[in-house]
PDB file of N, CA and C in Angstrom:
ATOM      1  N   UNK A   1    -161.879-169.814-234.625  1.00 41.00           N
ATOM      2  CA  UNK A   1    -161.268-168.562-234.247  1.00 41.00           C
ATOM      3  C   UNK A   1    -159.916-168.459-234.942  1.00 41.00           C
ATOM      4  N   UNK A   2    -159.645-167.342-235.550  1.00 45.00           N
ATOM      5  CA  UNK A   2    -158.375-167.200-236.254  1.00 45.00           C
ATOM      6  C   UNK A   2    -157.362-166.468-235.376  1.00 45.00           C
ATOM      7  N   UNK A   3    -156.139-166.904-235.465  1.00 46.00           N
ATOM      8  CA  UNK A   3    -155.062-166.268-234.709  1.00 46.00           C
ATOM      9  C   UNK A   3    -154.484-165.120-235.501  1.00 46.00           C
ATOM     10  N   UNK A   4    -153.997-164.119-234.789  1.00 53.00           N
ATOM     11  CA  UNK A   4    -153.321-163.024-235.472  1.00 53.00           C
ATOM     12  C   UNK A   4    -152.016-163.568-236.049  1.00 53.00           C
ATOM     13  N   UNK A   5    -151.480-162.929-237.109  1.00 53.00           N
ATOM     14  CA  UNK A   5    -150.265-163.432-237.757  1.00 53.00           C
ATOM     15  C   UNK A   5    -149.097-163.644-236.799  1.00 53.00           C
ATOM     16  N   UNK A   6    -148.888-162.734-235.863  1.00 51.00           N
ATOM     17  CA  UNK A   6    -147.763-162.859-234.949  1.00 51.00           C
ATOM     18  C   UNK A   6    -147.943-164.073-234.049  1.00 51.00           C
ATOM     19  N   UNK A   7    -149.160-164.328-233.580  1.00 53.00           N
ATOM     20  CA  UNK A   7    -149.413-165.492-232.744  1.00 53.00           C
ATOM     21  C   UNK A   7    -149.116-166.769-233.516  1.00 53.00           C
ATOM     22  N   UNK A   8    -149.457-166.784-234.784  1.00 53.00           N
ATOM     23  CA  UNK A   8    -149.166-167.948-235.616  1.00 53.00           C
ATOM     24  C   UNK A   8    -147.657-168.134-235.744  1.00 53.00           C
ATOM     25  N   UNK A   9    -146.948-167.051-235.918  1.00 52.00           N
ATOM     26  CA  UNK A   9    -145.491-167.130-236.066  1.00 52.00           C
ATOM     27  C   UNK A   9    -144.821-167.596-234.782  1.00 52.00           C
ATOM     28  N   UNK A  10    -145.372-167.208-233.621  1.00 51.00           N
ATOM     29  CA  UNK A  10    -144.777-167.601-232.354  1.00 51.00           C
ATOM     30  C   UNK A  10    -144.748-169.117-232.197  1.00 51.00           C
ATOM     31  N   UNK A  11    -145.683-169.811-232.794  1.00 53.00           N
ATOM     32  CA  UNK A  11    -145.703-171.266-232.689  1.00 53.00           C
ATOM     33  C   UNK A  11    -144.536-171.901-233.446  1.00 53.00           C
ATOM     34  N   UNK A  12    -143.907-171.132-234.296  1.00 52.00           N
ATOM     35  CA  UNK A  12    -142.750-171.619-235.055  1.00 52.00           C
ATOM     36  C   UNK A  12    -141.454-170.974-234.579  1.00 52.00           C
ATOM     37  N   UNK A  13    -141.417-170.512-233.341  1.00 53.00           N
ATOM     38  CA  UNK A  13    -140.271-169.765-232.829  1.00 53.00           C
ATOM     39  C   UNK A  13    -138.981-170.580-232.803  1.00 53.00           C
ATOM     40  N   UNK A  14    -139.085-171.895-232.737  1.00 57.00           N
ATOM     41  CA  UNK A  14    -137.889-172.717-232.675  1.00 57.00           C
ATOM     42  C   UNK A  14    -137.255-172.970-234.045  1.00 57.00           C
ATOM     43  N   UNK A  15    -137.897-172.546-235.099  1.00 58.00           N
ATOM     44  CA  UNK A  15    -137.339-172.691-236.441  1.00 58.00           C
ATOM     45  C   UNK A  15    -136.317-171.586-236.658  1.00 58.00           C
ATOM     46  N   UNK A  16    -135.129-171.947-237.127  1.00 61.00           N
ATOM     47  CA  UNK A  16    -134.092-170.940-237.319  1.00 61.00           C
ATOM     48  C   UNK A  16    -134.382-170.068-238.542  1.00 61.00           C
ATOM     49  N   UNK A  17    -133.764-168.899-238.553  1.00 61.00           N
ATOM     50  CA  UNK A  17    -134.032-167.901-239.598  1.00 61.00           C
ATOM     51  C   UNK A  17    -133.705-168.417-240.992  1.00 61.00           C
ATOM     52  N   UNK A  18    -132.633-169.194-241.112  1.00 63.00           N
ATOM     53  CA  UNK A  18    -132.248-169.723-242.420  1.00 63.00           C
ATOM     54  C   UNK A  18    -133.342-170.620-243.007  1.00 63.00           C
ATOM     55  N   UNK A  19    -133.927-171.444-242.161  1.00 63.00           N
ATOM     56  CA  UNK A  19    -134.999-172.331-242.614  1.00 63.00           C
ATOM     57  C   UNK A  19    -136.205-171.534-243.082  1.00 63.00           C
ATOM     58  N   UNK A  20    -136.540-170.498-242.321  1.00 59.00           N
ATOM     59  CA  UNK A  20    -137.677-169.661-242.680  1.00 59.00           C
ATOM     60  C   UNK A  20    -137.429-168.989-244.019  1.00 59.00           C
ATOM     61  N   UNK A  21    -136.256-168.423-244.190  1.00 61.00           N
ATOM     62  CA  UNK A  21    -135.951-167.716-245.429  1.00 61.00           C
ATOM     63  C   UNK A  21    -135.957-168.653-246.629  1.00 61.00           C
ATOM     64  N   UNK A  22    -135.601-169.907-246.418  1.00 64.00           N
ATOM     65  CA  UNK A  22    -135.618-170.843-247.538  1.00 64.00           C
ATOM     66  C   UNK A  22    -137.041-171.253-247.912  1.00 64.00           C
ATOM     67  N   UNK A  23    -137.980-171.136-246.967  1.00 66.00           N
ATOM     68  CA  UNK A  23    -139.366-171.540-247.225  1.00 66.00           C
ATOM     69  C   UNK A  23    -140.238-170.396-247.734  1.00 66.00           C
ATOM     70  N   UNK A  24    -139.837-169.160-247.471  1.00 68.00           N
ATOM     71  CA  UNK A  24    -140.684-168.011-247.776  1.00 68.00           C
ATOM     72  C   UNK A  24    -140.031-167.171-248.863  1.00 68.00           C
ATOM     73  N   UNK A  25    -140.815-166.736-249.826  1.00 72.00           N
ATOM     74  CA  UNK A  25    -140.246-165.891-250.867  1.00 72.00           C
ATOM     75  C   UNK A  25    -139.931-164.503-250.297  1.00 72.00           C
ATOM     76  N   UNK A  26    -139.059-163.742-250.940  1.00 71.00           N
ATOM     77  CA  UNK A  26    -138.615-162.445-250.404  1.00 71.00           C
ATOM     78  C   UNK A  26    -139.745-161.445-250.150  1.00 71.00           C
ATOM     79  N   UNK A  27    -140.736-161.403-251.007  1.00 76.00           N
ATOM     80  CA  UNK A  27    -141.842-160.464-250.790  1.00 76.00           C
ATOM     81  C   UNK A  27    -142.641-160.824-249.544  1.00 76.00           C
ATOM     82  N   UNK A  28    -142.853-162.101-249.326  1.00 76.00           N
ATOM     83  CA  UNK A  28    -143.576-162.536-248.133  1.00 76.00           C
ATOM     84  C   UNK A  28    -142.771-162.211-246.882  1.00 76.00           C
ATOM     85  N   UNK A  29    -141.450-162.333-246.956  1.00 74.00           N
ATOM     86  CA  UNK A  29    -140.595-162.017-245.813  1.00 74.00           C
ATOM     87  C   UNK A  29    -140.720-160.544-245.450  1.00 74.00           C
ATOM     88  N   UNK A  30    -140.818-159.681-246.455  1.00 79.00           N
ATOM     89  CA  UNK A  30    -140.995-158.251-246.199  1.00 79.00           C
ATOM     90  C   UNK A  30    -142.286-157.998-245.441  1.00 79.00           C
ATOM     91  N   UNK A  31    -143.333-158.691-245.850  1.00 81.00           N
ATOM     92  CA  UNK A  31    -144.623-158.537-245.188  1.00 81.00           C
ATOM     93  C   UNK A  31    -144.543-159.008-243.740  1.00 81.00           C
ATOM     94  N   UNK A  32    -143.894-160.135-243.515  1.00 79.00           N
ATOM     95  CA  UNK A  32    -143.759-160.654-242.151  1.00 79.00           C
ATOM     96  C   UNK A  32    -142.984-159.691-241.255  1.00 79.00           C
ATOM     97  N   UNK A  33    -141.945-159.076-241.805  1.00 83.00           N
ATOM     98  CA  UNK A  33    -141.178-158.109-241.016  1.00 83.00           C
ATOM     99  C   UNK A  33    -142.028-156.882-240.700  1.00 83.00           C
ATOM    100  N   UNK A  34    -142.808-156.435-241.650  1.00 85.00           N
ATOM    101  CA  UNK A  34    -143.675-155.283-241.415  1.00 85.00           C
ATOM    102  C   UNK A  34    -144.756-155.621-240.384  1.00 85.00           C
ATOM    103  N   UNK A  35    -145.260-156.842-240.411  1.00 86.00           N
ATOM    104  CA  UNK A  35    -146.256-157.268-239.424  1.00 86.00           C
ATOM    105  C   UNK A  35    -145.648-157.271-238.028  1.00 86.00           C
ATOM    106  N   UNK A  36    -144.444-157.777-237.916  1.00 86.00           N
ATOM    107  CA  UNK A  36    -143.768-157.802-236.617  1.00 86.00           C
ATOM    108  C   UNK A  36    -143.573-156.383-236.086  1.00 86.00           C
ATOM    109  N   UNK A  37    -143.201-155.467-236.961  1.00 87.00           N
ATOM    110  CA  UNK A  37    -143.033-154.064-236.572  1.00 87.00           C
ATOM    111  C   UNK A  37    -144.364-153.474-236.115  1.00 87.00           C
ATOM    112  N   UNK A  38    -145.407-153.722-236.856  1.00 89.00           N
ATOM    113  CA  UNK A  38    -146.733-153.210-236.502  1.00 89.00           C
ATOM    114  C   UNK A  38    -147.216-153.780-235.170  1.00 89.00           C
ATOM    115  N   UNK A  39    -146.942-155.048-234.929  1.00 89.00           N
ATOM    116  CA  UNK A  39    -147.358-155.690-233.679  1.00 89.00           C
ATOM    117  C   UNK A  39    -146.639-155.041-232.492  1.00 89.00           C
ATOM    118  N   UNK A  40    -145.351-154.767-232.637  1.00 88.00           N
ATOM    119  CA  UNK A  40    -144.612-154.102-231.567  1.00 88.00           C
ATOM    120  C   UNK A  40    -145.170-152.709-231.300  1.00 88.00           C
ATOM    121  N   UNK A  41    -145.501-151.994-232.355  1.00 89.00           N
ATOM    122  CA  UNK A  41    -146.105-150.663-232.191  1.00 89.00           C
ATOM    123  C   UNK A  41    -147.422-150.763-231.426  1.00 89.00           C
ATOM    124  N   UNK A  42    -148.215-151.747-231.766  1.00 89.00           N
ATOM    125  CA  UNK A  42    -149.511-151.946-231.122  1.00 89.00           C
ATOM    126  C   UNK A  42    -149.344-152.230-229.626  1.00 89.00           C
ATOM    127  N   UNK A  43    -148.393-153.089-229.289  1.00 89.00           N
ATOM    128  CA  UNK A  43    -148.151-153.435-227.887  1.00 89.00           C
ATOM    129  C   UNK A  43    -147.669-152.223-227.112  1.00 89.00           C
ATOM    130  N   UNK A  44    -146.710-151.488-227.675  1.00 88.00           N
ATOM    131  CA  UNK A  44    -146.195-150.302-226.987  1.00 88.00           C
ATOM    132  C   UNK A  44    -147.268-149.240-226.810  1.00 88.00           C
ATOM    133  N   UNK A  45    -148.101-149.071-227.795  1.00 89.00           N
ATOM    134  CA  UNK A  45    -149.190-148.100-227.698  1.00 89.00           C
ATOM    135  C   UNK A  45    -150.156-148.485-226.580  1.00 89.00           C
ATOM    136  N   UNK A  46    -150.499-149.757-226.519  1.00 89.00           N
ATOM    137  CA  UNK A  46    -151.409-150.231-225.472  1.00 89.00           C
ATOM    138  C   UNK A  46    -150.785-150.066-224.089  1.00 89.00           C
ATOM    139  N   UNK A  47    -149.505-150.342-223.976  1.00 89.00           N
ATOM    140  CA  UNK A  47    -148.826-150.175-222.692  1.00 89.00           C
ATOM    141  C   UNK A  47    -148.805-148.710-222.270  1.00 89.00           C
ATOM    142  N   UNK A  48    -148.556-147.836-223.220  1.00 88.00           N
ATOM    143  CA  UNK A  48    -148.543-146.410-222.920  1.00 88.00           C
ATOM    144  C   UNK A  48    -149.897-145.911-222.458  1.00 88.00           C
ATOM    145  N   UNK A  49    -150.935-146.361-223.110  1.00 90.00           N
ATOM    146  CA  UNK A  49    -152.294-145.936-222.742  1.00 90.00           C
ATOM    147  C   UNK A  49    -152.713-146.461-221.383  1.00 90.00           C
ATOM    148  N   UNK A  50    -152.213-147.639-221.018  1.00 90.00           N
ATOM    149  CA  UNK A  50    -152.591-148.228-219.731  1.00 90.00           C
ATOM    150  C   UNK A  50    -151.585-147.901-218.625  1.00 90.00           C
ATOM    151  N   UNK A  51    -150.518-147.183-218.984  1.00 89.00           N
ATOM    152  CA  UNK A  51    -149.438-146.827-218.039  1.00 89.00           C
ATOM    153  C   UNK A  51    -148.769-148.050-217.415  1.00 89.00           C
ATOM    154  N   UNK A  52    -148.762-149.142-218.136  1.00 86.00           N
ATOM    155  CA  UNK A  52    -148.061-150.356-217.691  1.00 86.00           C
ATOM    156  C   UNK A  52    -146.814-150.512-218.555  1.00 86.00           C
ATOM    157  N   UNK A  53    -145.708-149.995-218.065  1.00 82.00           N
ATOM    158  CA  UNK A  53    -144.506-149.876-218.881  1.00 82.00           C
ATOM    159  C   UNK A  53    -143.367-150.785-218.414  1.00 82.00           C
ATOM    160  N   UNK A  54    -143.697-151.917-217.786  1.00 83.00           N
ATOM    161  CA  UNK A  54    -142.685-152.785-217.191  1.00 83.00           C
ATOM    162  C   UNK A  54    -141.562-153.186-218.158  1.00 83.00           C
ATOM    163  N   UNK A  55    -141.891-153.638-219.335  1.00 84.00           N
ATOM    164  CA  UNK A  55    -140.880-154.107-220.294  1.00 84.00           C
ATOM    165  C   UNK A  55    -140.793-153.224-221.537  1.00 84.00           C
ATOM    166  N   UNK A  56    -141.200-151.989-221.407  1.00 86.00           N
ATOM    167  CA  UNK A  56    -141.253-151.104-222.575  1.00 86.00           C
ATOM    168  C   UNK A  56    -139.881-150.813-223.167  1.00 86.00           C
ATOM    169  N   UNK A  57    -138.854-150.707-222.324  1.00 88.00           N
ATOM    170  CA  UNK A  57    -137.516-150.443-222.864  1.00 88.00           C
ATOM    171  C   UNK A  57    -137.039-151.598-223.747  1.00 88.00           C
ATOM    172  N   UNK A  58    -137.309-152.808-223.319  1.00 90.00           N
ATOM    173  CA  UNK A  58    -136.946-153.976-224.127  1.00 90.00           C
ATOM    174  C   UNK A  58    -137.729-153.993-225.441  1.00 90.00           C
ATOM    175  N   UNK A  59    -139.027-153.710-225.352  1.00 88.00           N
ATOM    176  CA  UNK A  59    -139.856-153.671-226.555  1.00 88.00           C
ATOM    177  C   UNK A  59    -139.437-152.547-227.490  1.00 88.00           C
ATOM    178  N   UNK A  60    -139.065-151.412-226.915  1.00 88.00           N
ATOM    179  CA  UNK A  60    -138.617-150.291-227.734  1.00 88.00           C
ATOM    180  C   UNK A  60    -137.338-150.648-228.480  1.00 88.00           C
ATOM    181  N   UNK A  61    -136.446-151.352-227.805  1.00 90.00           N
ATOM    182  CA  UNK A  61    -135.221-151.815-228.464  1.00 90.00           C
ATOM    183  C   UNK A  61    -135.557-152.757-229.621  1.00 90.00           C
ATOM    184  N   UNK A  62    -136.489-153.673-229.391  1.00 89.00           N
ATOM    185  CA  UNK A  62    -136.930-154.579-230.455  1.00 89.00           C
ATOM    186  C   UNK A  62    -137.566-153.803-231.601  1.00 89.00           C
ATOM    187  N   UNK A  63    -138.329-152.773-231.246  1.00 88.00           N
ATOM    188  CA  UNK A  63    -138.983-151.942-232.254  1.00 88.00           C
ATOM    189  C   UNK A  63    -137.952-151.297-233.172  1.00 88.00           C
ATOM    190  N   UNK A  64    -136.903-150.737-232.588  1.00 90.00           N
ATOM    191  CA  UNK A  64    -135.855-150.119-233.400  1.00 90.00           C
ATOM    192  C   UNK A  64    -135.183-151.139-234.309  1.00 90.00           C
ATOM    193  N   UNK A  65    -134.932-152.341-233.786  1.00 90.00           N
ATOM    194  CA  UNK A  65    -134.307-153.388-234.603  1.00 90.00           C
ATOM    195  C   UNK A  65    -135.213-153.785-235.767  1.00 90.00           C
ATOM    196  N   UNK A  66    -136.476-153.984-235.477  1.00 88.00           N
ATOM    197  CA  UNK A  66    -137.426-154.338-236.533  1.00 88.00           C
ATOM    198  C   UNK A  66    -137.539-153.223-237.559  1.00 88.00           C
ATOM    199  N   UNK A  67    -137.583-151.981-237.073  1.00 88.00           N
ATOM    200  CA  UNK A  67    -137.679-150.837-237.981  1.00 88.00           C
ATOM    201  C   UNK A  67    -136.497-150.818-238.946  1.00 88.00           C
ATOM    202  N   UNK A  68    -135.299-151.023-238.430  1.00 89.00           N
ATOM    203  CA  UNK A  68    -134.106-151.009-239.285  1.00 89.00           C
ATOM    204  C   UNK A  68    -134.180-152.114-240.335  1.00 89.00           C
ATOM    205  N   UNK A  69    -134.669-153.295-239.943  1.00 86.00           N
ATOM    206  CA  UNK A  69    -134.799-154.383-240.909  1.00 86.00           C
ATOM    207  C   UNK A  69    -135.840-154.063-241.975  1.00 86.00           C
ATOM    208  N   UNK A  70    -136.978-153.550-241.544  1.00 84.00           N
ATOM    209  CA  UNK A  70    -138.031-153.219-242.501  1.00 84.00           C
ATOM    210  C   UNK A  70    -137.569-152.098-243.422  1.00 84.00           C
ATOM    211  N   UNK A  71    -136.890-151.114-242.869  1.00 84.00           N
ATOM    212  CA  UNK A  71    -136.421-149.983-243.665  1.00 84.00           C
ATOM    213  C   UNK A  71    -135.474-150.442-244.773  1.00 84.00           C
ATOM    214  N   UNK A  72    -134.625-151.412-244.481  1.00 83.00           N
ATOM    215  CA  UNK A  72    -133.668-151.871-245.502  1.00 83.00           C
ATOM    216  C   UNK A  72    -134.343-152.711-246.587  1.00 83.00           C
ATOM    217  N   UNK A  73    -135.380-153.464-246.224  1.00 76.00           N
ATOM    218  CA  UNK A  73    -136.020-154.323-247.244  1.00 76.00           C
ATOM    219  C   UNK A  73    -137.052-153.587-248.072  1.00 76.00           C
ATOM    220  N   UNK A  74    -137.586-152.513-247.528  1.00 73.00           N
ATOM    221  CA  UNK A  74    -138.577-151.766-248.287  1.00 73.00           C
ATOM    222  C   UNK A  74    -137.893-150.647-249.032  1.00 73.00           C
TER     223      UNK A  74
END
């Protein structure tokens, strides 16, 4: 069974950003940021459809942060 990209990244959550950037080329980093943005959109969409909005404000804040990062790199 294959894990989604975000699930794979979560297993490396304790690695600091500097280490990640030194291991990944800039184009790959852009893709990872776009994946994170897409994953947040997917979660928020699912929450909206199910009317389960407990942490939506926090996720929305994360979404805006990810969007700003993706917007600057693309």
